[in-house]
Short mmCIF file of C-alpha atoms in Angstrom, two decimals:
data_model
loop_
_atom_site.label_atom_id
_atom_site.label_comp_id
_atom_site.label_asym_id
_atom_site.label_seq_id
_atom_site.Cartn_x
_atom_site.Cartn_y
_atom_site.Cartn_z
CA UNK B 247 0.00 0.00 0.00
CA UNK B 248 1.37 3.49 -0.85
CA UNK B 249 2.56 5.62 2.02
CA UNK B 250 0.01 8.15 3.23
CA UNK B 251 0.69 11.69 2.07
CA UNK B 252 0.99 14.55 4.56
CA UNK B 253 0.31 18.17 3.65
CA UNK B 254 2.28 20.41 6.01
CA UNK B 255 1.09 24.00 5.87
CA UNK B 256 3.42 26.87 6.73
CA UNK B 257 2.97 30.62 7.01
CA UNK B 258 5.26 33.57 7.74
CA UNK B 259 6.78 32.84 11.17
CA UNK B 260 6.33 29.07 11.06
CA UNK B 261 9.65 27.50 12.09
CA UNK B 262 9.06 23.79 12.77
CA UNK B 263 7.96 22.61 9.34
CA UNK B 264 11.21 20.87 8.38
CA UNK B 265 11.43 18.93 11.65
CA UNK B 266 7.78 17.95 11.37
CA UNK B 267 8.24 16.73 7.81
CA UNK B 268 11.29 14.72 8.88
CA UNK B 269 9.31 13.13 11.72
CA UNK B 270 6.52 12.05 9.38
CA UNK B 271 9.06 10.72 6.88
CA UNK B 272 10.79 8.71 9.62
CA UNK B 273 7.38 7.23 10.39
CA UNK B 274 6.95 6.16 6.75
CA UNK B 275 4.84 8.95 5.26
CA UNK B 276 5.38 11.06 2.16
CA UNK B 277 5.32 14.81 2.83
CA UNK B 278 4.58 18.01 0.96
CA UNK B 279 5.49 21.39 2.43
CA UNK B 280 3.24 24.19 1.18
CA UNK B 281 2.62 27.82 2.04
CA UNK B 282 -0.97 28.41 3.12
CA UNK B 283 -1.39 30.80 0.17
CA UNK B 284 -0.94 27.86 -2.21
CA UNK B 285 -3.85 26.06 -0.57
CA UNK B 286 -5.97 29.20 -0.65
CA UNK B 287 -5.33 29.40 -4.40
CA UNK B 288 -6.21 25.74 -4.91
CA UNK B 289 -8.30 24.35 -2.02
CA UNK B 290 -8.89 21.06 -3.83
CA UNK B 291 -5.19 20.24 -3.37
CA UNK B 292 -5.90 19.01 0.16
CA UNK B 293 -7.80 16.07 -1.37
CA UNK B 294 -4.50 14.67 -2.67
CA UNK B 295 -3.40 13.99 0.92
CA UNK B 296 -4.55 11.84 3.82
CA UNK B 297 -3.04 13.88 6.66
CA UNK B 298 -2.99 17.64 7.22
CA UNK B 299 -0.50 19.14 9.67
CA UNK B 300 0.01 22.66 10.97
CA UNK B 301 3.42 22.80 12.68
CA UNK B 302 4.76 25.02 15.42
CA UNK B 303 6.27 28.47 15.22
CA UNK B 304 4.98 32.00 15.53
CA UNK B 305 2.73 32.36 12.50
CA UNK B 306 2.36 35.96 11.35
CA UNK B 307 4.41 36.93 14.41
CA UNK B 308 1.48 36.09 16.72
CA UNK B 309 0.76 39.82 16.39
CA UNK B 310 -3.00 39.54 16.97
CA UNK B 311 -2.69 36.61 19.43
CA UNK B 312 -1.04 33.28 18.79
CA UNK B 313 -2.34 31.59 15.64
CA UNK B 314 -5.13 34.11 15.09
CA UNK B 315 -4.21 35.33 11.60
CA UNK B 316 -3.42 31.83 10.31
CA UNK B 317 -6.72 30.61 11.75
CA UNK B 318 -8.68 33.41 10.09
CA UNK B 319 -7.14 32.50 6.75
CA UNK B 320 -8.12 28.86 7.18
CA UNK B 321 -11.69 29.85 8.00
CA UNK B 322 -12.13 30.72 4.32
CA UNK B 323 -11.46 27.03 3.64
CA UNK B 324 -13.80 25.78 6.36
CA UNK B 325 -16.06 23.74 4.09
CA UNK B 326 -13.09 22.17 2.28
CA UNK B 327 -11.30 21.23 5.49
CA UNK B 328 -14.42 19.82 7.13
CA UNK B 329 -15.04 17.66 4.05
CA UNK B 330 -11.43 16.47 4.30
CA UNK B 331 -12.00 15.44 7.90
CA UNK B 332 -15.36 13.80 7.27
CA UNK B 333 -13.88 11.80 4.38
CA UNK B 334 -11.52 10.14 6.86
CA UNK B 335 -8.52 12.45 6.84
CA UNK B 336 -6.40 13.15 9.90
CA UNK B 337 -5.29 16.59 11.04
CA UNK B 338 -2.57 17.48 13.53
CA UNK B 339 -1.74 20.87 15.03
CA UNK B 340 1.41 21.25 17.12
CA UNK B 341 1.90 24.22 19.48
CA UNK B 342 1.11 27.19 17.21
CA UNK B 343 -0.73 24.65 15.06
CA UNK B 344 -2.92 23.78 18.06
CA UNK B 345 -3.69 27.47 18.47
CA UNK B 346 -4.59 27.65 14.77
CA UNK B 347 -6.85 24.57 14.88
CA UNK B 348 -8.66 25.81 17.98
CA UNK B 349 -9.26 29.30 16.62
CA UNK B 350 -10.21 28.14 13.12
CA UNK B 351 -13.08 25.96 14.35
CA UNK B 352 -11.57 22.65 13.22
CA UNK B 353 -11.54 21.31 16.79
CA UNK B 354 -15.33 21.62 17.20
CA UNK B 355 -15.14 24.01 20.14
CA UNK B 356 -17.69 26.54 18.94
CA UNK B 357 -21.43 26.64 19.64
CA UNK B 358 -24.25 29.17 19.61
CA UNK B 359 -22.56 31.05 22.45
CA UNK B 360 -19.24 31.30 20.62
CA UNK B 361 -15.89 29.60 21.35
CA UNK B 362 -16.07 27.22 24.29
CA UNK B 363 -12.29 27.32 24.84
CA UNK B 364 -9.14 29.16 23.87
CA UNK B 365 -5.41 29.10 24.55
CA UNK B 366 -4.40 32.02 26.73
CA UNK B 367 -1.18 33.41 28.18
CA UNK B 368 0.65 31.12 30.58
CA UNK B 369 -0.17 31.98 34.18
CA UNK B 370 3.49 32.90 34.63
CA UNK B 371 3.03 35.64 32.03
CA UNK B 372 6.20 34.40 30.35
CA UNK B 373 7.39 32.21 27.50
CA UNK B 374 8.16 28.73 28.85
CA UNK B 375 10.64 26.31 27.28
CA UNK B 376 11.20 22.98 29.08
CA UNK B 377 10.32 19.30 29.16
CA UNK B 378 7.07 17.93 30.55
CA UNK B 379 5.59 14.53 31.37
CA UNK B 380 2.29 13.73 29.66
CA UNK B 381 -0.46 11.18 30.02
CA UNK B 382 -2.63 10.05 27.11
CA UNK B 383 -6.27 9.64 28.12
CA UNK B 384 -8.75 7.24 26.52
CA UNK B 385 -8.71 5.67 23.07
CA UNK B 386 -10.62 8.25 21.04
CA UNK B 387 -7.66 9.70 19.13
CA UNK B 388 -5.76 7.63 16.51
CA UNK B 389 -2.61 9.72 16.97
CA UNK B 390 -2.32 8.47 20.55
CA UNK B 391 -3.20 4.80 20.04
CA UNK B 392 -1.24 2.67 22.48
CA UNK B 393 0.45 5.68 24.04
CA UNK B 394 0.51 5.81 27.84
CA UNK B 395 2.87 8.39 29.27
CA UNK B 396 5.54 10.27 27.37
CA UNK B 397 8.00 13.10 27.85
CA UNK B 398 8.15 15.94 25.34
CA UNK B 399 9.41 19.52 25.22
CA UNK B 400 7.19 22.59 25.26
CA UNK B 401 7.99 26.07 24.01
CA UNK B 402 5.17 28.60 24.20
CA UNK B 403 3.85 31.74 25.86
CA UNK B 404 0.15 31.22 25.09
CA UNK B 405 -0.47 27.59 25.93
CA UNK B 406 -2.90 27.77 28.85
CA UNK B 407 -6.02 25.84 27.94
CA UNK B 408 -8.88 28.06 29.09
CA UNK B 409 -12.53 26.92 28.82
CA UNK B 410 -15.37 29.41 28.64
CA UNK B 411 -16.83 28.07 31.88
CA UNK B 412 -17.09 24.91 33.99
CA UNK B 413 -19.94 23.57 31.86
CA UNK B 414 -17.90 23.85 28.66
CA UNK B 415 -14.97 22.09 30.32
CA UNK B 416 -17.20 19.30 31.61
CA UNK B 417 -18.62 18.76 28.13
CA UNK B 418 -15.16 18.41 26.57
CA UNK B 419 -14.00 16.03 29.28
CA UNK B 420 -17.21 13.97 29.25
CA UNK B 421 -16.95 13.59 25.47
CA UNK B 422 -13.47 12.12 25.91
CA UNK B 423 -11.81 14.93 24.01
CA UNK B 424 -9.21 15.98 26.61
CA UNK B 425 -6.90 13.27 25.30
CA UNK B 426 -3.56 14.55 26.59
CA UNK B 427 -2.82 15.92 30.05
CA UNK B 428 0.18 17.16 31.99
CA UNK B 429 1.11 14.44 34.48
CA UNK B 430 2.78 14.43 37.92
CA UNK B 431 6.51 13.91 38.13
CA UNK B 432 6.03 11.50 41.05
CA UNK B 433 3.20 9.35 42.34
CA UNK B 434 0.86 11.32 44.54
CA UNK B 435 2.23 14.69 43.45
CA UNK B 436 0.14 17.35 41.67
CA UNK B 437 0.39 17.55 37.89
CA UNK B 438 3.46 19.30 36.54
CA UNK B 439 1.32 21.84 34.71
CA UNK B 440 3.65 24.41 33.11
CA UNK B 441 1.08 26.98 32.01
CA UNK B 442 -1.96 26.72 34.29
CA UNK B 443 -4.17 24.85 31.82
CA UNK B 444 -7.60 23.93 33.14
CA UNK B 445 -7.84 20.24 34.09
CA UNK B 446 -4.13 19.97 33.13
CA UNK B 447 -5.13 19.69 29.46
CA UNK B 448 -2.18 19.57 27.05
CA UNK B 449 -4.03 18.27 23.99
CA UNK B 450 -7.57 18.21 22.64
CA UNK B 451 -9.24 16.31 19.81
CA UNK B 452 -12.39 17.01 17.84
CA UNK B 453 -15.59 14.96 18.10
CA UNK B 454 -14.36 12.38 15.58
CA UNK B 455 -10.98 11.98 17.30
CA UNK B 456 -9.23 12.46 13.95
CA UNK B 457 -8.17 16.07 14.57
CA UNK B 458 -5.62 16.56 17.36
CA UNK B 459 -4.11 19.74 18.72
CA UNK B 460 -1.37 19.61 21.35
CA UNK B 461 0.99 22.14 22.90
CA UNK B 462 4.06 19.88 23.37
CA UNK B 463 6.36 19.20 20.40
CA UNK B 464 6.51 15.49 19.44
CA UNK B 465 8.70 16.31 16.41
CA UNK B 466 11.44 17.45 18.80
CA UNK B 467 11.77 14.00 20.35
CA UNK B 468 11.82 11.37 17.63
CA UNK B 469 15.29 10.07 18.57
CA UNK B 470 16.40 9.13 22.10
CA UNK B 471 19.42 11.41 21.80
CA UNK B 472 17.08 14.42 21.73
CA UNK B 473 16.08 13.76 25.32
CA UNK B 474 18.16 15.74 27.85
CA UNK B 475 18.82 12.58 29.91
CA UNK B 476 19.68 10.24 27.04
CA UNK B 477 23.11 9.45 28.48
CA UNK B 478 21.70 8.55 31.91
CA UNK B 479 18.53 6.63 31.12
CA UNK B 480 17.46 3.69 28.97
CA UNK B 481 15.13 5.41 26.52
CA UNK B 482 14.70 2.77 23.84
CA UNK B 483 15.46 2.96 20.14
CA UNK B 484 13.15 5.90 19.35
CA UNK B 485 12.11 9.14 21.00
CA UNK B 486 8.69 9.23 22.60
CA UNK B 487 7.28 11.66 20.04
CA UNK B 488 7.78 9.34 17.09
CA UNK B 489 4.78 7.27 18.20
CA UNK B 490 2.44 10.15 17.31
CA UNK B 491 3.63 10.13 13.71
CA UNK B 492 3.80 6.35 13.42
CA UNK B 493 0.23 6.09 14.64
CA UNK B 494 -0.92 8.50 11.93
CA UNK B 495 0.77 6.37 9.27
CA UNK B 496 -0.55 3.12 10.77
CA UNK B 497 -4.09 4.51 10.69
CA UNK B 498 -4.03 4.21 6.88
CA UNK B 499 -2.30 0.81 6.74
#
């Protein structure tokens, strides 16, 4: 069977597209890097791919809030992208890509009252760049199939998952869509939540499970030598993040 094809969209300020393409290629996928303007000129091009990915970075300088401009541009393709999802396609948004997916409506977080969640400034008020421990929750999302806990780096200033209210948060959790959470560093300890996210949420999927947005960077840990403790711990033959990309490829096997 041919390898699934991944369309990786970039915009001014995107800076993780090459690493993300490499991660997908290491997992066995074929990749195509395109500027979002190319897709706006030819929306039907997305139909040539099975996976859509929006990588990390600071699209359009995050001038109007992280991911806002990129998200507004994608809203003009809303019908096309929803058809892509409903036809069985997968979509992944990493860090800034998560912000884009959430603000573009592709994560099904909007209702008659408006957005039910956003990604706000970290409670520290500062950019945070470090490693975190994560726990995958449930089996709704193909990207996280068979994944338990994993360690990945984060690098963001606006990564705090903020629901509109308690009812909106309960709905997302009850629907099984809070699929990735910041985990404790030791048994019995509170979650090592680096940004103050509600319910320790680090990743969210849509209602189908086929669209995933997450703040940590799996593409930055696809080899064990990328982990800061690789000389002191037995980390296996691959970095923890590679599983996310392998799962996307395996979904189409």
